[in-house]
Amino acid sequence: MGDVAMTVPVIKAFVEQNEGVKITIVSIPFYKPFFEGIKNVSFFEVDVKKRHKGFWGLLKLFPDLKKLNIDAVADLHNVLRSKFIRKLFALNGKQVAFTDKGRKEKAALTSLENKEFKQLKSMFERHIETFNKLGFSIDLSHPNFPEKAILSNDILKISGEKGNLKWIGIAPFAQYESKVYPHDLMQKVIDELALNNNNKIFLFGGGKKEIEILNQFSNGKQNVIVVAGKINLQQELQLISNLDVMLSMDSGNAHIAAMLGIKVITLWGATHPFAGFSPFNQPLENCLVSDRNKYPLLPTSVYGNKTVEGYEEVMRSISVESVVEKINLTLF
């Protein structure tokens, strides 16, 4: 989800700065709301469950896309399926380009020996390079963000009117445990923020287990609201666009909030913003990282899927006080 959300600022800037060019996003239907409202952008829904499933499905996908009279292909995902499709277009004489994810550089950054600890290109820069190869230029220095969404009655029944309250979003989960702030510490963060009656806190997540944890976080607090399981993705985007700040792990919710122009604070465990995945248009100081003095091998993983013995508790080196202070400084 985060990978797709990170393409949105680039796509939006591209169509704004290159008049007369249309883009078709090719992805699964779930991500369609990310691109709604962006001029000259249409969405092609890939049916990975039926028509476009598996190898034979890819052979059907190509002629389906060919009907759109595509002039060039920008492969921003660069995985096996997208490589196959772009090669078919190349064989048909179309110009193609793909995003170099910098795997070698990222391996050096996360290596346990002879680590090269330095800032790598952001994914936004890498996507821009892809469009450069196709002959287009993109400038992200002055981004335009969408207006705050008008909340529907269905959302307002959950959120209530904003008024003068500060709306804080918290997304305390990630795909891998190495990127998740310990639940006992997150509970303290929420408890501290909830003491201020001018704050209203919205908890994001998904799935039965996560909702159970979120309900524990919110227990007994009238100004802490669990939205997980109550609204769909499009409604979540509308709610997030009205937040004052989002607290997230190194995960998709950080990138969703950032693409909407919301201030984002991220917490980093085994991973690190130097790998190029810090949220769009956010200052580096809003990335609270685990203590490298105590854990010098950090970062140990690009995506959080690798664990190192003795590094299971690195996120405990990010204090509750520092998280709350950063949120308060961002709000006021």
CSV table of C-alpha atoms in Angstrom, one decimal:
chain,number,residue,atom,x,y,z
A,1,MET,CA,0.0,0.0,0.0
A,2,GLY,CA,2.8,2.4,0.9
A,3,ASP,CA,4.5,1.8,-2.5
A,4,VAL,CA,1.4,2.8,-4.3
A,5,ALA,CA,0.8,5.8,-2.2
A,6,MET,CA,4.4,7.0,-2.8
A,7,THR,CA,3.7,7.2,-6.5
A,8,VAL,CA,0.7,9.6,-6.0
A,9,PRO,CA,2.7,12.9,-5.5
A,10,VAL,CA,4.9,12.1,-8.6
A,11,ILE,CA,1.8,11.2,-10.8
A,12,LYS,CA,0.0,14.4,-9.6
A,13,ALA,CA,3.0,16.6,-10.3
A,14,PHE,CA,3.5,14.9,-13.7
A,15,VAL,CA,0.1,15.7,-15.1
A,16,GLU,CA,0.2,19.2,-13.7
A,17,GLN,CA,3.5,20.0,-15.3
A,18,ASN,CA,3.1,18.1,-18.6
A,19,GLU,CA,0.0,19.4,-20.3
A,20,GLY,CA,-1.7,17.2,-22.8
A,21,VAL,CA,-0.3,14.0,-21.4
A,22,LYS,CA,-2.7,11.4,-19.9
A,23,ILE,CA,-1.8,8.6,-17.5
A,24,THR,CA,-3.5,5.3,-17.0
A,25,ILE,CA,-2.7,3.7,-13.6
A,26,VAL,CA,-2.7,-0.1,-13.9
A,27,SER,CA,-3.3,-1.7,-10.6
A,28,ILE,CA,-5.8,-3.7,-8.5
A,29,PRO,CA,-9.2,-2.0,-7.7
A,30,PHE,CA,-8.3,-1.4,-4.0
A,31,TYR,CA,-6.0,1.4,-4.9
A,32,LYS,CA,-8.3,3.3,-7.2
A,33,PRO,CA,-9.4,5.9,-4.5
A,34,PHE,CA,-5.7,7.0,-4.2
A,35,PHE,CA,-5.9,8.6,-7.7
A,36,GLU,CA,-9.5,9.9,-7.8
A,37,GLY,CA,-9.7,13.6,-8.6
A,38,ILE,CA,-6.3,13.9,-10.3
A,39,LYS,CA,-6.8,15.4,-13.7
A,40,ASN,CA,-5.9,13.4,-16.8
A,41,VAL,CA,-5.5,10.3,-14.7
A,42,SER,CA,-7.6,7.2,-15.4
A,43,PHE,CA,-7.5,3.8,-13.7
A,44,PHE,CA,-7.4,0.4,-15.2
A,45,GLU,CA,-8.5,-2.3,-12.8
A,46,VAL,CA,-6.4,-5.5,-13.0
A,47,ASP,CA,-8.6,-8.5,-12.2
A,48,VAL,CA,-6.0,-10.7,-10.5
A,49,LYS,CA,-8.6,-13.1,-9.2
A,50,LYS,CA,-10.2,-14.1,-12.5
A,51,ARG,CA,-9.4,-12.6,-15.9
A,52,HIS,CA,-5.8,-11.5,-15.2
A,53,LYS,CA,-4.8,-14.3,-12.8
A,54,GLY,CA,-1.5,-16.0,-13.3
A,55,PHE,CA,0.6,-16.3,-16.4
A,56,TRP,CA,-2.3,-16.8,-18.8
A,57,GLY,CA,-4.0,-13.8,-17.1
A,58,LEU,CA,-1.0,-11.7,-18.0
A,59,LEU,CA,-1.3,-12.8,-21.6
A,60,LYS,CA,-4.9,-11.4,-21.5
A,61,LEU,CA,-3.8,-8.2,-19.7
A,62,PHE,CA,-1.5,-7.2,-22.4
A,63,PRO,CA,-4.1,-7.0,-25.2
A,64,ASP,CA,-6.5,-5.4,-22.8
A,65,LEU,CA,-4.0,-2.6,-22.2
A,66,LYS,CA,-3.0,-2.4,-25.8
A,67,LYS,CA,-6.6,-1.3,-26.6
A,68,LEU,CA,-5.9,1.9,-24.7
A,69,ASN,CA,-3.4,3.1,-27.4
A,70,ILE,CA,-0.6,3.5,-24.9
A,71,ASP,CA,2.4,5.4,-26.2
A,72,ALA,CA,4.9,4.7,-23.4
A,73,VAL,CA,5.1,2.5,-20.3
A,74,ALA,CA,6.6,3.7,-16.9
A,75,ASP,CA,7.0,0.6,-14.7
A,76,LEU,CA,7.1,2.1,-11.2
A,77,HIS,CA,6.8,-1.3,-9.5
A,78,ASN,CA,9.5,-3.3,-11.3
A,79,VAL,CA,8.4,-6.8,-10.2
A,80,LEU,CA,8.0,-10.0,-12.2
A,81,ARG,CA,4.5,-9.3,-13.5
A,82,SER,CA,5.1,-5.7,-14.5
A,83,LYS,CA,8.5,-6.6,-16.1
A,84,PHE,CA,6.6,-9.1,-18.3
A,85,ILE,CA,4.0,-6.6,-19.4
A,86,ARG,CA,6.6,-3.9,-20.1
A,87,LYS,CA,8.7,-6.3,-22.2
A,88,LEU,CA,5.7,-7.1,-24.3
A,89,PHE,CA,5.1,-3.4,-24.9
A,90,ALA,CA,8.8,-3.0,-25.8
A,91,LEU,CA,8.6,-5.8,-28.3
A,92,ASN,CA,5.7,-4.0,-29.8
A,93,GLY,CA,7.8,-0.9,-30.4
A,94,LYS,CA,6.7,1.1,-27.4
A,95,GLN,CA,9.1,3.2,-25.2
A,96,VAL,CA,9.4,1.7,-21.8
A,97,ALA,CA,11.3,2.7,-18.6
A,98,PHE,CA,11.3,1.3,-15.1
A,99,THR,CA,12.2,2.4,-11.6
A,100,ASP,CA,15.6,1.3,-10.3
A,101,LYS,CA,14.9,0.5,-6.7
A,102,GLY,CA,18.6,0.7,-5.8
A,103,ARG,CA,18.7,-2.8,-4.3
A,104,LYS,CA,22.6,-2.9,-4.2
A,105,GLU,CA,22.8,0.4,-2.3
A,106,LYS,CA,20.1,-0.7,0.1
A,107,ALA,CA,21.9,-3.9,0.8
A,108,ALA,CA,25.0,-1.9,1.7
A,109,LEU,CA,22.9,0.3,4.0
A,110,THR,CA,21.5,-2.6,5.9
A,111,SER,CA,24.6,-4.8,5.8
A,112,LEU,CA,25.8,-6.1,9.2
A,113,GLU,CA,29.4,-5.7,8.1
A,114,ASN,CA,31.1,-2.8,6.3
A,115,LYS,CA,27.8,-0.9,6.5
A,116,GLU,CA,27.5,2.2,4.2
A,117,PHE,CA,25.4,4.4,6.4
A,118,LYS,CA,24.2,7.3,4.2
A,119,GLN,CA,21.1,8.8,2.8
A,120,LEU,CA,20.0,7.1,-0.4
A,121,LYS,CA,17.7,8.5,-3.1
A,122,SER,CA,14.1,8.7,-2.1
A,123,MET,CA,11.6,6.6,-4.0
A,124,PHE,CA,10.1,9.9,-5.3
A,125,GLU,CA,13.5,10.7,-6.9
A,126,ARG,CA,13.7,7.3,-8.4
A,127,HIS,CA,10.2,7.6,-9.9
A,128,ILE,CA,11.1,10.9,-11.4
A,129,GLU,CA,14.2,9.4,-13.0
A,130,THR,CA,11.9,6.8,-14.6
A,131,PHE,CA,9.8,9.6,-16.2
A,132,ASN,CA,13.0,11.4,-17.2
A,133,LYS,CA,14.0,8.4,-19.2
A,134,LEU,CA,10.7,8.8,-21.2
A,135,GLY,CA,11.6,12.4,-21.9
A,136,PHE,CA,9.5,14.1,-19.2
A,137,SER,CA,10.6,16.4,-16.4
A,138,ILE,CA,8.9,16.6,-13.0
A,139,ASP,CA,9.6,19.1,-10.2
A,140,LEU,CA,8.4,18.2,-6.7
A,141,SER,CA,9.7,21.3,-4.9
A,142,HIS,CA,6.3,23.0,-4.8
A,143,PRO,CA,3.7,20.3,-4.4
A,144,ASN,CA,-0.1,20.9,-4.6
A,145,PHE,CA,-2.2,18.9,-2.2
A,146,PRO,CA,-5.9,18.3,-2.5
A,147,GLU,CA,-8.4,20.3,-0.4
A,148,LYS,CA,-9.6,18.8,2.8
A,149,ALA,CA,-12.5,16.5,2.1
A,150,ILE,CA,-16.0,17.4,3.1
A,151,LEU,CA,-16.9,14.6,5.5
A,152,SER,CA,-20.1,12.6,4.8
A,153,ASN,CA,-22.7,12.0,7.5
A,154,ASP,CA,-21.5,8.4,7.8
A,155,ILE,CA,-18.0,9.6,8.8
A,156,LEU,CA,-19.3,12.4,11.0
A,157,LYS,CA,-21.3,9.9,13.0
A,158,ILE,CA,-18.0,8.4,14.0
A,159,SER,CA,-15.8,11.4,14.1
A,160,GLY,CA,-18.1,14.1,15.2
A,161,GLU,CA,-17.6,17.8,14.1
A,162,LYS,CA,-14.0,19.0,14.3
A,163,GLY,CA,-14.6,22.5,15.5
A,164,ASN,CA,-11.5,23.8,17.3
A,165,LEU,CA,-10.2,20.3,18.2
A,166,LYS,CA,-6.9,19.0,17.2
A,167,TRP,CA,-7.4,15.7,15.2
A,168,ILE,CA,-4.6,13.2,15.7
A,169,GLY,CA,-4.4,10.0,13.6
A,170,ILE,CA,-2.4,7.1,15.0
A,171,ALA,CA,-1.6,4.0,12.9
A,172,PRO,CA,0.2,1.7,15.3
A,173,PHE,CA,0.7,-1.3,13.0
A,174,ALA,CA,3.0,-2.4,10.2
A,175,GLN,CA,3.5,-5.5,8.1
A,176,TYR,CA,6.4,-6.7,10.2
A,177,GLU,CA,6.9,-6.6,14.0
A,178,SER,CA,10.3,-5.1,13.7
A,179,LYS,CA,8.6,-1.9,12.6
A,180,VAL,CA,5.9,-1.8,15.3
A,181,TYR,CA,6.3,0.4,18.4
A,182,PRO,CA,5.7,-1.8,21.5
A,183,HIS,CA,2.1,-1.8,22.5
A,184,ASP,CA,2.7,-0.9,26.1
A,185,LEU,CA,4.6,2.3,25.0
A,186,MET,CA,2.0,3.1,22.4
A,187,GLN,CA,-0.6,2.9,25.1
A,188,LYS,CA,1.3,5.4,27.2
A,189,VAL,CA,1.5,7.8,24.2
A,190,ILE,CA,-2.2,7.5,23.6
A,191,ASP,CA,-3.0,8.0,27.3
A,192,GLU,CA,-0.8,11.1,27.5
A,193,LEU,CA,-2.3,12.7,24.4
A,194,ALA,CA,-5.8,11.9,25.5
A,195,LEU,CA,-5.3,13.9,28.7
A,196,ASN,CA,-5.7,17.0,26.6
A,197,ASN,CA,-9.4,17.5,26.0
A,198,ASN,CA,-8.6,19.6,22.9
A,199,ASN,CA,-7.2,16.5,21.2
A,200,LYS,CA,-9.3,13.9,19.4
A,201,ILE,CA,-7.4,10.7,18.5
A,202,PHE,CA,-8.4,8.4,15.7
A,203,LEU,CA,-6.9,4.9,15.6
A,204,PHE,CA,-6.3,3.2,12.2
A,205,GLY,CA,-5.8,-0.4,11.4
A,206,GLY,CA,-7.5,-3.5,10.0
A,207,GLY,CA,-8.3,-7.0,10.8
A,208,LYS,CA,-9.8,-8.6,13.8
A,209,LYS,CA,-6.6,-8.9,15.9
A,210,GLU,CA,-5.6,-5.3,15.3
A,211,ILE,CA,-9.1,-4.0,16.1
A,212,GLU,CA,-9.0,-5.8,19.4
A,213,ILE,CA,-5.7,-4.1,20.2
A,214,LEU,CA,-7.1,-0.7,19.2
A,215,ASN,CA,-10.1,-1.2,21.4
A,216,GLN,CA,-7.7,-1.8,24.3
A,217,PHE,CA,-5.8,1.4,23.4
A,218,SER,CA,-9.1,3.4,23.4
A,219,ASN,CA,-10.8,1.8,26.4
A,220,GLY,CA,-12.4,4.3,28.7
A,221,LYS,CA,-11.4,7.4,26.7
A,222,GLN,CA,-14.1,9.4,25.0
A,223,ASN,CA,-11.7,11.3,22.8
A,224,VAL,CA,-10.0,8.2,21.4
A,225,ILE,CA,-12.0,6.7,18.5
A,226,VAL,CA,-11.3,3.4,16.7
A,227,VAL,CA,-12.1,3.9,13.1
A,228,ALA,CA,-10.7,0.5,11.9
A,229,GLY,CA,-13.5,-1.7,10.5
A,230,LYS,CA,-16.0,1.1,10.5
A,231,ILE,CA,-15.3,2.9,7.3
A,232,ASN,CA,-13.9,1.9,3.8
A,233,LEU,CA,-10.7,3.1,2.3
A,234,GLN,CA,-12.2,6.1,0.5
A,235,GLN,CA,-13.8,7.3,3.7
A,236,GLU,CA,-10.5,6.8,5.5
A,237,LEU,CA,-8.8,9.0,3.0
A,238,GLN,CA,-11.4,11.7,3.6
A,239,LEU,CA,-11.0,11.5,7.3
A,240,ILE,CA,-7.2,11.5,7.1
A,241,SER,CA,-7.3,14.6,4.9
A,242,ASN,CA,-8.8,16.4,7.9
A,243,LEU,CA,-6.2,15.4,10.4
A,244,ASP,CA,-3.8,17.8,11.9
A,245,VAL,CA,-1.1,15.2,12.3
A,246,MET,CA,-0.6,11.5,11.7
A,247,LEU,CA,1.6,9.3,13.9
A,248,SER,CA,2.6,6.1,12.0
A,249,MET,CA,5.1,3.4,11.8
A,250,ASP,CA,7.2,3.0,8.7
A,251,SER,CA,4.1,1.9,6.9
A,252,GLY,CA,1.4,2.7,4.3
A,253,ASN,CA,-0.6,5.0,6.5
A,254,ALA,CA,2.4,7.4,6.7
A,255,HIS,CA,2.5,7.7,2.9
A,256,ILE,CA,-1.3,8.0,2.6
A,257,ALA,CA,-1.3,10.9,5.0
A,258,ALA,CA,1.7,12.5,3.3
A,259,MET,CA,0.2,12.3,-0.2
A,260,LEU,CA,-2.8,14.3,1.2
A,261,GLY,CA,-0.5,17.0,2.6
A,262,ILE,CA,-0.9,16.0,6.3
A,263,LYS,CA,2.0,16.4,8.7
A,264,VAL,CA,3.4,13.0,9.5
A,265,ILE,CA,5.5,11.7,12.3
A,266,THR,CA,7.0,8.3,11.8
A,267,LEU,CA,8.7,5.8,14.2
A,268,TRP,CA,11.5,3.6,12.9
A,269,GLY,CA,12.8,0.3,14.3
A,270,ALA,CA,14.8,-2.1,12.2
A,271,THR,CA,14.3,0.1,9.1
A,272,HIS,CA,15.6,3.7,8.6
A,273,PRO,CA,14.5,6.7,6.5
A,274,PHE,CA,17.9,6.7,4.8
A,275,ALA,CA,16.7,3.8,2.6
A,276,GLY,CA,14.5,6.3,0.8
A,277,PHE,CA,11.1,5.5,2.2
A,278,SER,CA,10.5,8.6,4.4
A,279,PRO,CA,7.1,10.2,3.8
A,280,PHE,CA,6.7,12.8,1.1
A,281,ASN,CA,7.5,16.4,1.9
A,282,GLN,CA,8.1,15.7,5.5
A,283,PRO,CA,11.2,17.0,7.4
A,284,LEU,CA,13.7,14.3,8.4
A,285,GLU,CA,13.4,15.4,12.1
A,286,ASN,CA,9.8,14.0,12.0
A,287,CYS,CA,11.3,10.6,11.6
A,288,LEU,CA,12.0,9.3,15.1
A,289,VAL,CA,14.6,6.6,14.8
A,290,SER,CA,15.9,3.9,17.2
A,291,ASP,CA,19.1,4.6,19.0
A,292,ARG,CA,22.1,3.8,16.8
A,293,ASN,CA,24.5,4.4,19.6
A,294,LYS,CA,22.9,1.5,21.5
A,295,TYR,CA,22.2,-0.5,18.4
A,296,PRO,CA,25.0,0.3,15.9
A,297,LEU,CA,24.0,-2.2,13.3
A,298,LEU,CA,20.8,-0.3,12.5
A,299,PRO,CA,19.2,-0.3,10.0
A,300,THR,CA,19.2,-4.1,9.7
A,301,SER,CA,16.5,-4.3,7.1
A,302,VAL,CA,15.1,-2.4,4.2
A,303,TYR,CA,11.5,-3.5,4.6
A,304,GLY,CA,11.5,-4.9,8.2
A,305,ASN,CA,11.3,-8.5,7.2
A,306,LYS,CA,14.8,-9.4,8.5
A,307,THR,CA,15.5,-9.8,12.2
A,308,VAL,CA,18.9,-9.7,14.0
A,309,GLU,CA,19.4,-11.4,17.4
A,310,GLY,CA,19.5,-8.8,20.2
A,311,TYR,CA,17.7,-6.2,18.1
A,312,GLU,CA,14.2,-7.3,18.9
A,313,GLU,CA,13.5,-4.4,21.2
A,314,VAL,CA,15.2,-1.5,19.4
A,315,MET,CA,12.1,0.6,19.3
A,316,ARG,CA,12.1,0.8,23.1
A,317,SER,CA,14.9,3.3,22.6
A,318,ILE,CA,12.4,5.8,21.3
A,319,SER,CA,10.9,7.3,24.4
A,320,VAL,CA,7.2,7.9,25.0
A,321,GLU,CA,8.2,11.5,26.0
A,322,SER,CA,9.9,12.2,22.7
A,323,VAL,CA,7.0,10.9,20.7
A,324,VAL,CA,4.4,13.0,22.6
A,325,GLU,CA,6.7,16.1,22.5
A,326,LYS,CA,7.1,15.8,18.7
A,327,ILE,CA,3.4,15.5,18.2
A,328,ASN,CA,2.7,18.5,20.5
A,329,LEU,CA,5.4,20.6,18.7
A,330,THR,CA,3.8,19.7,15.4
A,331,LEU,CA,0.3,20.7,16.5
A,332,PHE,CA,1.2,24.0,18.1
